[in-house]
Structure formats: structure tokens, C-alpha cells
Short mmCIF file of C-alpha atoms in Angstrom, two decimals:
data_model
loop_
_atom_site.label_atom_id
_atom_site.label_comp_id
_atom_site.label_asym_id
_atom_site.label_seq_id
_atom_site.Cartn_x
_atom_site.Cartn_y
_atom_site.Cartn_z
CA ASN R 1 25.65 -1.33 -19.37
CA ASN R 2 24.96 -2.23 -23.07
CA ASP R 3 24.07 -6.24 -22.30
CA ILE R 4 20.64 -4.82 -20.89
CA LYS R 5 18.31 -4.39 -23.44
CA TYR R 6 15.19 -4.66 -21.53
CA ILE R 7 13.64 -3.82 -18.41
CA ILE R 8 10.55 -4.70 -16.65
CA THR R 9 9.11 -2.39 -13.98
CA THR R 10 6.18 -1.90 -11.88
CA SER R 11 4.46 1.42 -11.47
CA THR R 12 7.08 2.33 -9.53
CA LEU R 13 8.23 3.82 -12.62
CA LEU R 14 5.95 6.63 -12.23
CA GLN R 15 7.73 7.64 -9.03
CA GLY R 16 10.33 9.64 -11.07
CA VAL R 17 13.03 6.74 -11.81
CA ASN R 18 15.18 7.71 -14.78
CA ILE R 19 16.62 4.83 -16.62
CA PRO R 20 18.10 5.36 -20.39
CA ALA R 21 15.19 3.92 -21.99
CA VAL R 22 14.13 4.71 -25.48
CA LYS R 23 10.84 2.54 -26.06
CA ILE R 24 7.96 1.62 -23.45
CA PHE R 25 5.74 -1.08 -24.25
CA LEU R 26 2.85 -0.78 -22.11
CA PHE R 27 1.09 -3.94 -21.18
CA SER R 28 -1.48 -2.75 -18.95
CA ASN R 29 -3.37 0.66 -18.17
CA LYS R 30 -3.64 0.17 -14.76
CA CYS R 31 -1.53 0.45 -11.56
CA GLY R 32 -1.25 0.17 -8.07
CA ARG R 33 -3.35 -1.99 -5.44
CA LYS R 34 -6.36 -0.62 -6.16
CA ASN R 35 -5.60 -1.59 -9.93
CA SER R 36 -6.98 1.93 -11.00
CA TYR R 37 -6.51 3.25 -14.74
CA LEU R 38 -3.37 5.38 -15.59
CA SER R 39 -4.72 9.01 -15.51
CA SER R 40 -3.86 11.38 -18.29
CA SER R 41 -1.02 12.97 -16.28
CA SER R 42 0.12 9.47 -15.19
CA PHE R 43 0.37 8.43 -18.58
CA LYS R 44 2.50 11.65 -19.69
CA ASN R 45 4.30 10.97 -16.61
CA LEU R 46 5.17 7.45 -17.73
CA ILE R 47 6.05 8.14 -21.33
CA GLY R 48 8.27 10.99 -20.09
CA ARG R 49 10.62 8.33 -18.45
CA THR R 50 11.98 7.60 -21.70
CA CYS R 51 14.54 9.53 -23.84
CA ARG R 52 15.60 11.80 -21.10
CA PHE R 53 17.39 15.17 -21.99
CA SER R 54 20.69 13.74 -20.58
CA GLU R 55 20.27 10.64 -23.42
CA ILE R 56 19.18 12.74 -25.99
CA PHE R 57 21.86 15.38 -26.08
CA SER R 58 24.62 13.22 -24.53
CA PRO R 59 27.87 13.61 -26.53
CA HIS R 60 27.97 10.01 -27.04
CA ASN R 61 24.30 9.68 -28.81
CA LYS R 62 23.87 12.35 -31.39
CA ASP R 63 20.39 11.25 -32.37
CA PHE R 64 17.76 13.72 -32.41
CA ASN R 65 15.23 10.98 -33.51
CA LEU R 66 15.10 10.37 -29.61
CA LEU R 67 12.92 13.48 -29.39
CA GLN R 68 10.05 11.45 -30.54
CA PRO R 69 10.29 8.48 -28.21
CA GLU R 70 8.40 5.13 -29.46
CA ILE R 71 5.54 4.13 -27.26
CA TYR R 72 3.59 0.81 -27.74
CA ILE R 73 0.52 -0.04 -26.25
CA VAL R 74 -0.10 -3.92 -26.21
CA LYS R 75 -3.75 -4.99 -25.46
CA THR R 76 -2.52 -8.15 -23.24
CA THR R 77 -4.36 -10.27 -21.01
CA PHE R 78 -3.49 -7.47 -18.39
CA PHE R 79 -6.03 -4.93 -20.10
CA ASN R 80 -9.88 -5.45 -19.42
CA SER R 81 -11.06 -7.21 -22.41
CA ARG R 82 -13.78 -4.65 -23.18
CA THR R 83 -10.96 -1.88 -23.05
CA ASN R 84 -11.11 0.10 -26.44
CA ILE R 85 -7.40 1.16 -27.07
CA GLU R 86 -7.84 3.98 -29.26
CA ASP R 87 -10.75 5.49 -27.04
CA TYR R 88 -8.23 5.37 -23.97
CA ILE R 89 -5.44 6.76 -26.08
CA SER R 90 -7.66 9.90 -27.36
CA LYS R 91 -8.31 10.26 -23.64
CA VAL R 92 -4.74 10.35 -22.12
CA ALA R 93 -2.78 11.36 -24.81
CA ASN R 94 -4.71 14.13 -26.21
CA MET R 95 -2.58 17.23 -25.77
CA THR R 96 -5.25 19.84 -26.46
CA LYS R 97 -7.51 18.57 -23.55
CA GLU R 98 -7.09 20.24 -20.00
CA THR R 99 -5.54 17.83 -17.56
CA LYS R 100 -7.23 17.91 -14.16
CA ASP R 101 -5.46 16.19 -11.39
CA ASP R 102 -7.23 14.41 -8.64
CA ILE R 103 -5.63 16.54 -5.76
CA LYS R 104 -4.77 13.88 -3.13
CA ASN R 105 -2.71 16.02 -0.89
CA GLU R 106 -4.63 17.35 1.86
CA MET R 107 -2.56 20.38 2.06
CA LEU R 108 -3.40 21.43 -1.45
CA LYS R 109 -7.11 21.20 -1.04
CA GLU R 110 -9.19 24.48 -0.26
CA LYS R 111 -11.84 22.71 1.88
CA ASN R 112 -10.13 22.30 5.51
CA THR R 113 -10.85 18.68 6.16
CA GLU R 114 -10.14 16.92 9.10
CA LYS R 115 -7.00 15.60 7.94
CA TYR R 116 -5.79 18.99 6.80
CA GLU R 117 -6.71 20.46 10.51
CA LYS R 118 -4.85 17.38 11.92
CA GLU R 119 -1.75 18.56 9.56
CA ILE R 120 -1.87 21.72 10.43
CA GLU R 121 -1.57 21.25 14.13
CA TYR R 122 1.79 18.89 13.43
CA LEU R 123 3.10 21.73 11.80
CA GLU R 124 2.45 24.45 14.47
CA ASN R 125 3.55 22.01 17.11
CA MET R 126 6.71 20.97 15.44
CA GLU R 127 7.81 24.53 15.04
CA ARG R 128 5.60 27.27 17.15
CA GLY R 129 4.56 30.36 14.59
CA THR R 130 4.41 28.75 11.47
CA ILE R 131 0.59 28.99 11.22
CA SER R 132 -1.07 32.10 11.87
CA LYS R 133 -4.41 30.33 12.89
CA GLN R 134 -5.31 31.11 16.49
CA THR R 135 -7.33 27.94 17.18
CA ILE R 136 -4.72 25.37 16.93
CA ASN R 137 -4.34 22.74 19.68
CA ILE R 138 -0.86 23.43 21.11
CA CYS R 139 1.03 21.01 23.65
CA ARG R 140 1.98 22.21 27.01
CA THR R 141 4.47 19.32 27.97
CA VAL R 142 8.15 18.59 27.11
CA ILE R 143 7.26 14.78 26.03
CA GLY R 144 4.13 16.07 24.10
CA LYS R 145 6.45 18.37 22.14
CA LEU R 146 8.99 15.91 21.37
CA CYS R 147 6.23 13.66 20.21
CA PHE R 148 5.14 16.29 17.50
CA GLU R 149 8.81 16.76 16.52
CA ASN R 150 9.30 12.85 15.91
CA ASN R 151 6.25 12.93 14.04
CA VAL R 152 4.54 10.37 16.06
CA ARG R 153 1.13 8.90 14.44
CA ASP R 154 0.30 5.88 16.35
CA PHE R 155 -1.87 8.07 18.94
CA GLU R 156 -3.28 11.46 19.04
CA ILE R 157 -0.90 13.56 20.99
CA ILE R 158 -2.90 16.40 22.50
CA LYS R 159 -5.62 13.89 23.47
CA ASN R 160 -3.36 11.66 25.27
CA GLU R 161 -0.87 14.17 26.34
CA GLU R 162 -1.97 14.24 30.10
CA THR R 163 -1.60 10.42 30.33
CA LEU R 164 1.86 10.49 28.54
CA ASN R 165 3.40 12.84 30.84
CA ASP R 166 1.68 11.05 34.12
CA ASN R 167 3.18 7.72 32.39
CA TYR R 168 6.64 9.81 31.73
CA THR R 169 6.76 11.20 35.66
CA GLU R 170 6.02 7.67 36.94
CA TYR R 171 8.56 5.98 34.90
CA VAL R 172 11.25 8.85 35.83
CA ILE R 173 10.27 8.30 39.81
CA SER R 174 10.12 4.20 39.55
CA HIS R 175 13.50 3.60 37.38
CA ASN R 176 16.74 5.18 38.89
CA ILE R 177 19.02 3.69 35.58
CA LEU R 178 19.49 4.72 32.40
CA ILE R 179 18.12 2.23 29.76
CA SER R 180 20.81 0.34 28.38
CA ASN R 181 19.46 -3.02 26.75
CA GLU R 182 16.65 -3.99 24.29
CA LYS R 183 14.43 -5.33 27.00
CA ASP R 184 14.41 -2.16 28.97
CA LEU R 185 13.80 -0.29 25.82
CA LEU R 186 10.71 -1.88 24.73
CA SER R 187 9.40 -1.62 28.58
CA ALA R 188 9.77 1.88 28.79
CA ILE R 189 8.14 2.51 25.24
CA PHE R 190 5.15 0.18 26.37
CA GLU R 191 5.15 2.16 29.98
CA ILE R 192 5.34 5.53 28.62
CA PHE R 193 3.46 5.35 25.18
CA LEU R 194 1.00 2.58 25.34
CA LYS R 195 0.04 1.92 28.94
CA ASN R 196 -3.61 3.85 29.56
CA ILE R 197 -2.94 5.46 26.01
CA GLU R 198 -5.86 5.70 23.38
CA THR R 199 -4.18 4.44 20.11
CA ASP R 200 -5.19 6.12 16.28
CA LYS R 201 -7.04 2.84 14.99
CA SER R 202 -5.94 4.00 11.50
CA GLN R 203 -2.22 4.48 12.37
CA GLY R 204 -1.31 2.48 15.32
CA GLU R 205 -2.66 -0.76 14.60
CA ASN R 206 1.18 -2.32 14.22
CA PHE R 207 2.24 -0.46 17.28
CA VAL R 208 -0.45 -1.48 19.44
CA ARG R 209 1.03 -5.03 19.43
CA LEU R 210 3.83 -3.76 21.82
CA LYS R 211 1.20 -3.93 24.47
CA ASP R 212 1.52 -7.82 24.42
CA VAL R 213 4.96 -8.94 26.02
CA LYS R 214 5.40 -11.57 23.59
CA ALA R 215 5.71 -8.98 20.78
CA ARG R 216 8.15 -7.06 23.09
CA ASN R 217 10.24 -10.32 23.04
CA PHE R 218 10.01 -10.40 19.49
CA TYR R 219 11.01 -6.90 18.84
CA GLN R 220 13.76 -7.26 21.66
CA MET R 221 15.45 -10.19 19.31
CA LEU R 222 15.08 -8.12 16.32
CA LEU R 223 16.88 -5.14 18.18
CA GLU R 224 19.66 -7.62 19.17
CA TRP R 225 20.07 -8.57 15.50
CA LYS R 226 20.33 -5.09 14.22
CA ILE R 227 22.53 -4.10 16.96
CA ASN R 228 24.86 -6.89 16.07
CA ASN R 229 24.68 -6.26 12.40
CA TYR R 230 23.55 -9.71 11.62
CA PRO R 231 23.71 -10.48 7.82
CA TYR R 232 20.42 -11.49 5.74
CA ASN R 233 21.06 -15.12 5.59
CA ARG R 234 21.25 -15.37 9.34
CA MET R 235 18.46 -13.46 9.99
CA ILE R 236 16.68 -15.68 7.74
CA LYS R 237 17.90 -18.90 9.39
CA HIS R 238 17.17 -17.63 12.87
CA PHE R 239 13.28 -16.58 11.42
CA LEU R 240 13.14 -20.06 10.29
CA GLU R 241 14.13 -21.48 13.74
CA TYR R 242 12.11 -19.14 15.72
CA TRP R 243 9.14 -20.14 13.57
CA LYS R 244 9.64 -24.04 14.08
CA ARG R 245 9.87 -23.21 17.74
CA LYS R 246 6.55 -21.80 17.87
CA ILE R 247 5.06 -24.64 15.55
CA SER R 248 6.82 -27.30 17.76
CA ASN R 249 4.93 -25.28 20.79
CA LYS R 250 1.55 -25.16 18.77
CA ASP R 251 1.86 -21.31 18.58
CA PHE R 252 0.73 -21.50 14.95
CA ILE R 253 -0.62 -17.80 14.26
CA VAL R 254 2.14 -15.21 13.40
CA TYR R 255 1.98 -11.44 12.40
CA VAL R 256 2.91 -10.56 9.02
CA GLY R 257 0.99 -7.30 8.18
CA LEU R 258 -1.45 -6.22 6.03
CA THR R 259 0.34 -7.14 2.66
CA TRP R 260 0.92 -10.73 3.63
CA GLY R 261 -1.69 -11.30 5.92
CA GLU R 262 -4.38 -14.34 5.20
CA VAL R 263 -6.17 -14.69 8.78
CA LYS R 264 -7.09 -12.64 11.80
CA ARG R 265 -5.99 -13.32 15.10
CA ASP R 266 -9.31 -11.90 16.93
CA PRO R 267 -12.83 -11.91 14.96
CA ASN R 268 -12.79 -8.25 16.05
CA ASP R 269 -9.58 -7.25 13.92
CA ARG R 270 -10.31 -4.94 10.97
CA HIS R 271 -7.76 -6.68 8.80
CA ASN R 272 -6.23 -9.99 8.09
CA LEU R 273 -3.04 -9.67 9.36
CA TYR R 274 -1.42 -12.99 10.39
CA ILE R 275 -0.75 -16.38 9.15
CA ASN R 276 -1.37 -19.71 10.28
CA LEU R 277 2.27 -21.69 10.12
CA GLN R 278 0.45 -24.95 10.09
CA HIS R 279 -0.39 -24.34 6.67
CA LYS R 280 3.24 -23.60 5.58
CA ASP R 281 5.62 -25.68 3.96
CA ASP R 282 9.35 -24.86 4.07
CA SER R 283 9.57 -23.17 0.98
CA ASP R 284 6.54 -20.68 2.22
CA LEU R 285 8.73 -20.14 5.36
CA VAL R 286 11.69 -19.15 3.65
CA ASN R 287 9.63 -16.72 1.30
CA LEU R 288 8.02 -15.24 4.19
CA ALA R 289 10.96 -14.88 6.29
CA ILE R 290 12.30 -12.68 3.58
CA VAL R 291 9.47 -10.37 3.42
CA LYS R 292 9.10 -10.49 7.07
CA ILE R 293 12.50 -9.32 7.67
CA LYS R 294 11.65 -6.21 5.46
CA GLU R 295 8.49 -5.78 7.18
CA GLU R 296 9.87 -5.49 10.60
CA GLN R 297 12.97 -3.55 9.68
CA ASP R 298 10.54 -0.70 8.12
CA PHE R 299 8.37 -1.28 12.00
CA ILE R 300 11.61 -0.74 13.86
CA GLU R 301 12.86 2.36 11.59
CA ASN R 302 9.40 3.93 11.44
CA HIS R 303 8.02 3.30 14.76
CA ILE R 304 10.40 2.08 17.59
CA ILE R 305 13.41 4.44 16.53
CA LYS R 306 11.05 7.49 16.88
CA TYR R 307 10.31 6.67 20.62
CA LEU R 308 14.16 5.73 20.84
CA GLU R 309 14.89 9.47 19.83
CA ILE R 310 12.05 10.77 22.33
CA LEU R 311 13.53 8.71 25.37
CA HIS R 312 17.02 9.95 24.21
CA ASP R 313 15.95 13.68 24.28
CA LEU R 314 14.41 12.94 27.64
CA GLU R 315 17.89 11.52 29.05
CA LEU R 316 16.54 8.31 29.66
CA ILE R 317 19.00 6.26 27.44
CA ASP R 318 22.41 5.48 27.71
CA ASN R 319 24.22 7.04 25.00
CA ARG R 320 26.18 4.01 24.06
CA PHE R 321 22.97 1.79 23.72
CA TYR R 322 21.70 4.62 21.86
CA GLU R 323 24.17 4.87 19.25
CA LYS R 324 24.26 0.96 18.75
CA VAL R 325 20.29 0.79 18.21
CA LYS R 326 20.47 3.63 15.80
CA TYR R 327 23.77 3.16 14.24
CA GLY R 328 24.63 -0.22 14.55
CA SER R 329 27.87 0.95 16.10
CA ASN R 330 29.63 2.99 18.70
CA ASP R 331 32.57 3.63 16.35
CA ILE R 332 32.77 7.75 15.56
CA ARG R 333 34.01 7.05 12.16
CA ILE R 334 31.01 4.88 11.16
CA ILE R 335 28.71 6.98 12.65
CA THR R 336 29.75 10.21 10.93
CA MET R 337 29.82 8.42 7.72
CA LEU R 338 26.27 7.23 8.10
CA LYS R 339 25.48 10.55 9.11
CA ASN R 340 26.86 11.87 5.50
CA GLY R 341 24.80 9.21 3.75
CA PHE R 342 27.06 6.46 3.48
CA SER R 343 25.51 2.96 3.51
CA ALA R 344 26.33 0.84 6.81
CA ASP R 345 28.00 -1.75 4.67
CA LEU R 346 30.07 0.52 2.96
CA ALA R 347 30.71 2.38 6.15
CA ASN R 348 32.33 -0.91 7.65
CA ILE R 349 34.45 -1.82 4.76
CA LEU R 350 36.14 1.67 4.63
CA ILE R 351 37.14 1.50 8.27
CA GLY R 352 39.61 -1.17 7.94
CA SER R 353 43.32 0.40 8.28
CA ILE R 354 44.04 -0.61 4.64
CA TYR R 355 41.86 2.55 3.42
CA GLU R 356 42.20 4.97 6.59
CA LYS R 357 44.97 7.00 4.90
CA TYR R 358 42.60 7.94 1.85
CA ILE R 359 40.00 9.24 4.57
CA THR R 360 40.12 12.49 6.81
CA PHE R 361 37.51 13.22 9.50
CA ASN R 362 36.51 16.13 11.29
CA PHE R 363 34.37 14.92 14.33
CA GLU R 364 33.53 18.46 15.33
CA THR R 365 31.63 19.33 12.29
CA GLU R 366 30.64 15.93 11.64
CA THR R 367 32.25 15.79 8.04
CA LEU R 368 34.62 13.79 6.05
CA HIS R 369 37.22 14.05 3.09
CA ILE R 370 37.87 11.09 0.68
CA ASP R 371 40.90 11.14 -1.56
CA LYS R 372 39.73 9.73 -5.16
CA ASP R 373 43.04 7.48 -5.12
CA ILE R 374 40.57 5.14 -2.95
CA ILE R 375 38.87 3.94 -5.92
CA HIS R 376 41.86 2.27 -7.48
CA CYS R 377 42.56 0.84 -3.83
CA LEU R 378 39.31 -0.57 -3.60
CA GLU R 379 39.32 -2.02 -7.25
CA GLU R 380 42.59 -3.73 -6.64
CA ASN R 381 41.12 -5.20 -3.51
CA ASN R 382 38.27 -6.55 -5.61
CA VAL R 383 35.78 -4.54 -3.39
CA ASN R 384 32.05 -5.06 -4.83
CA ASP R 385 31.58 -2.70 -8.05
CA LEU R 386 28.04 -1.14 -6.14
CA PHE R 387 30.10 -0.24 -3.41
CA ILE R 388 32.63 1.34 -5.47
CA PHE R 389 29.69 2.86 -7.55
CA GLU R 390 28.30 4.20 -4.19
CA LEU R 391 31.46 5.66 -2.98
CA LYS R 392 31.98 7.70 -6.20
CA PHE R 393 29.00 9.81 -5.19
CA HIS R 394 30.74 10.82 -2.08
CA ILE R 395 33.90 11.90 -3.55
CA LYS R 396 34.39 15.68 -4.73
CA ALA R 397 35.67 16.06 -8.27
#
């Protein structure tokens, strides 16, 4: 789009985002939550985001001056006032100096740290025979193995395995019907994975909230929204109504997570994970609702869905309910599209009868073929350009 001349980015650009940029204006030499200085390798990574080879050698370009991208370091108020720009450039841009990266991946470090040992334990329990080392703790139960396979990190699996298995056995004995609703799902997660389980303080701080029946009721509501595919504006509206009810009941403290937290619920809490609704106006609540929905959707996907998978593998969940929670639908066409990387919104558009003649499903192999003529049909029906753009990635030339 030739109308876009400038893009303002955060340090996310360092994660490998490619854009057709030919110049960079660097207003700060720091990045991330810790506000640390850009290292030599990060600086080179950053300037490598400009003038990508696909742009330089594009048939429409033919400008080899792009082999020398323009990088401007602008000393703004975002820089430390004592920073010497010339010294900084000599440190990070000098190609004759050997670059030594700070290795943060524990698996690449020579020293076998506690974290390294833990990762090795996960690898071996996920796939037996991966590690030749003989002293690794191996789980002995089906539920323990499923926890490893689903990368559960909220508690130490081996340490709690016996309690987990006891909880699972007790649950099976006391419940003779399959889980088929949100309330029973959250109750099962509590009874099996939280009752008498010692959670990991560094990883399970969010998960442990499900011990509280109020928290389970809250996530029951969120799962209902997920299953019914509520649009974003409707979820925001419901959040505001939910918070207004809490305010009227003089229940002011609400969990929002580490990023947005301002107060502690309990003096013994390690972090500020809550806000006080009493001190927020309507504008604040709308903004918080937006970020809160994203945080909670992430929690559901990164935590609750793991336990949903385990319970499904243990044959404790009704399959139709499992599909509704995981995929938001029981429609095999939508599920097949989601498994092939389609977004839920695009999948819901394509199952309309107007487009079905362009799509061929093979449900046995969970694959599909889309006729390229569907693009013209979508354009005629004024479907959002973003959906058309997404669909083009799924159409084989």
C-alpha cells in the first residue's frame, strides 16, 4: 500500500517481522520490560529488518542502493541523557568485534541447571527414549503421562503424581456421567488437578485461582462466551455489566494479571495482580475490559484447554461438548478448516451455501481443496479484504 509511508513499532520488530522498509529511525537504544540496552546482535537484527532481499531484487524495484540501508539514530528523550551515541554505535555496529550473545535458552547451556534438568525430564516423559541419561524421573501413571504430553507446568507432575492419580480415581468413582457443560468441566479440573496438589509458585499463580468457586464461576461464564462465539463488542458489554454488579455488591477487587495489576488481594501475594473497581471510571473500565478479555482468552487457551485435552483423553468428556469448547462448533466442516489453519471467522463465512460449491472436503484425511474462483465470488459479495487475503494463503496455485 503506497499510502503507508511510516510504521511505528515496538521491539516486537526484533522477533523477525518483515516489512518493506528502506529506512529505520531509532529513537531509543533500549527495549523490553526490563528496558535493557540493545545488544550488538539485537542491533544487527534490527537493521536487518530493512531492505530485505525480496525488496531489493524485486522486478518492480531494481534499486541496488537498497543494499546499503539507511539507519538513523535519533537521540530523543527516550535515550538516557548521558548516552554517548558515537560510543554506542562503535560497540554495537563494529563488524570487526566478535559478538558474544547472552545465551538465555537453558537447553543450550553447558551447565546442567535445575531448569535444564526439568526440561530434560519433560522431553523424556513426553517421548520415551529421547534422552540417554538414566537418572531421569519417569511418570508411572496414565494421567501423569498425559500431563507431560500436554506440557502442564502449573505443578510438578512427578512430585504430585500419586495425588493426581488418587484424585482421578476418586473422581471416576464419584461421577458416573460424562462432563457436558462448563460448570462440570471446571469442577473436574479443580477436583483432579488442584485438590491437595502443590502448585508451582513461579508458574501456577494464575491457575491456583480456580480453587476459588467465584473464579470457577467467572471462567464458566467466559467458556459460555467462547462456545457461543460472542463478538468482541458483546463481551466488552458483558464485562462492564459484570463489573457494575460487583461494584453494587461492594465487591471491588478484580483479578487482571501481572501486566495491569495495581493492588494485592492478600498481603502475602508476591505481585500486584488485582485492581480496585471503586477507583475506576467508565472509560477506565472499557479499556480494562478490552485487555482483560485478551488476558482471559490467553489463560483459557494456555491453561484450561490443556486440562480439557487430558480429560478428553481420559474419556471423561462428552465429545460434542469437547468440540464446542475447543473449536467453538460441532460442524465438521468448520473443525476441518480450523485444523488446517483457517481462522474461526473465515471458516464461518465459508460454510455458507453460497460458497460450498468451491470447497471439497475429505473428512477422513481432515483436508480440503478450495477452487481459486471463490476469490472472485467473495469480492463480488464485498467480503472483508483481510479474509480474502487470508484465504489466498490456503489456495494452491
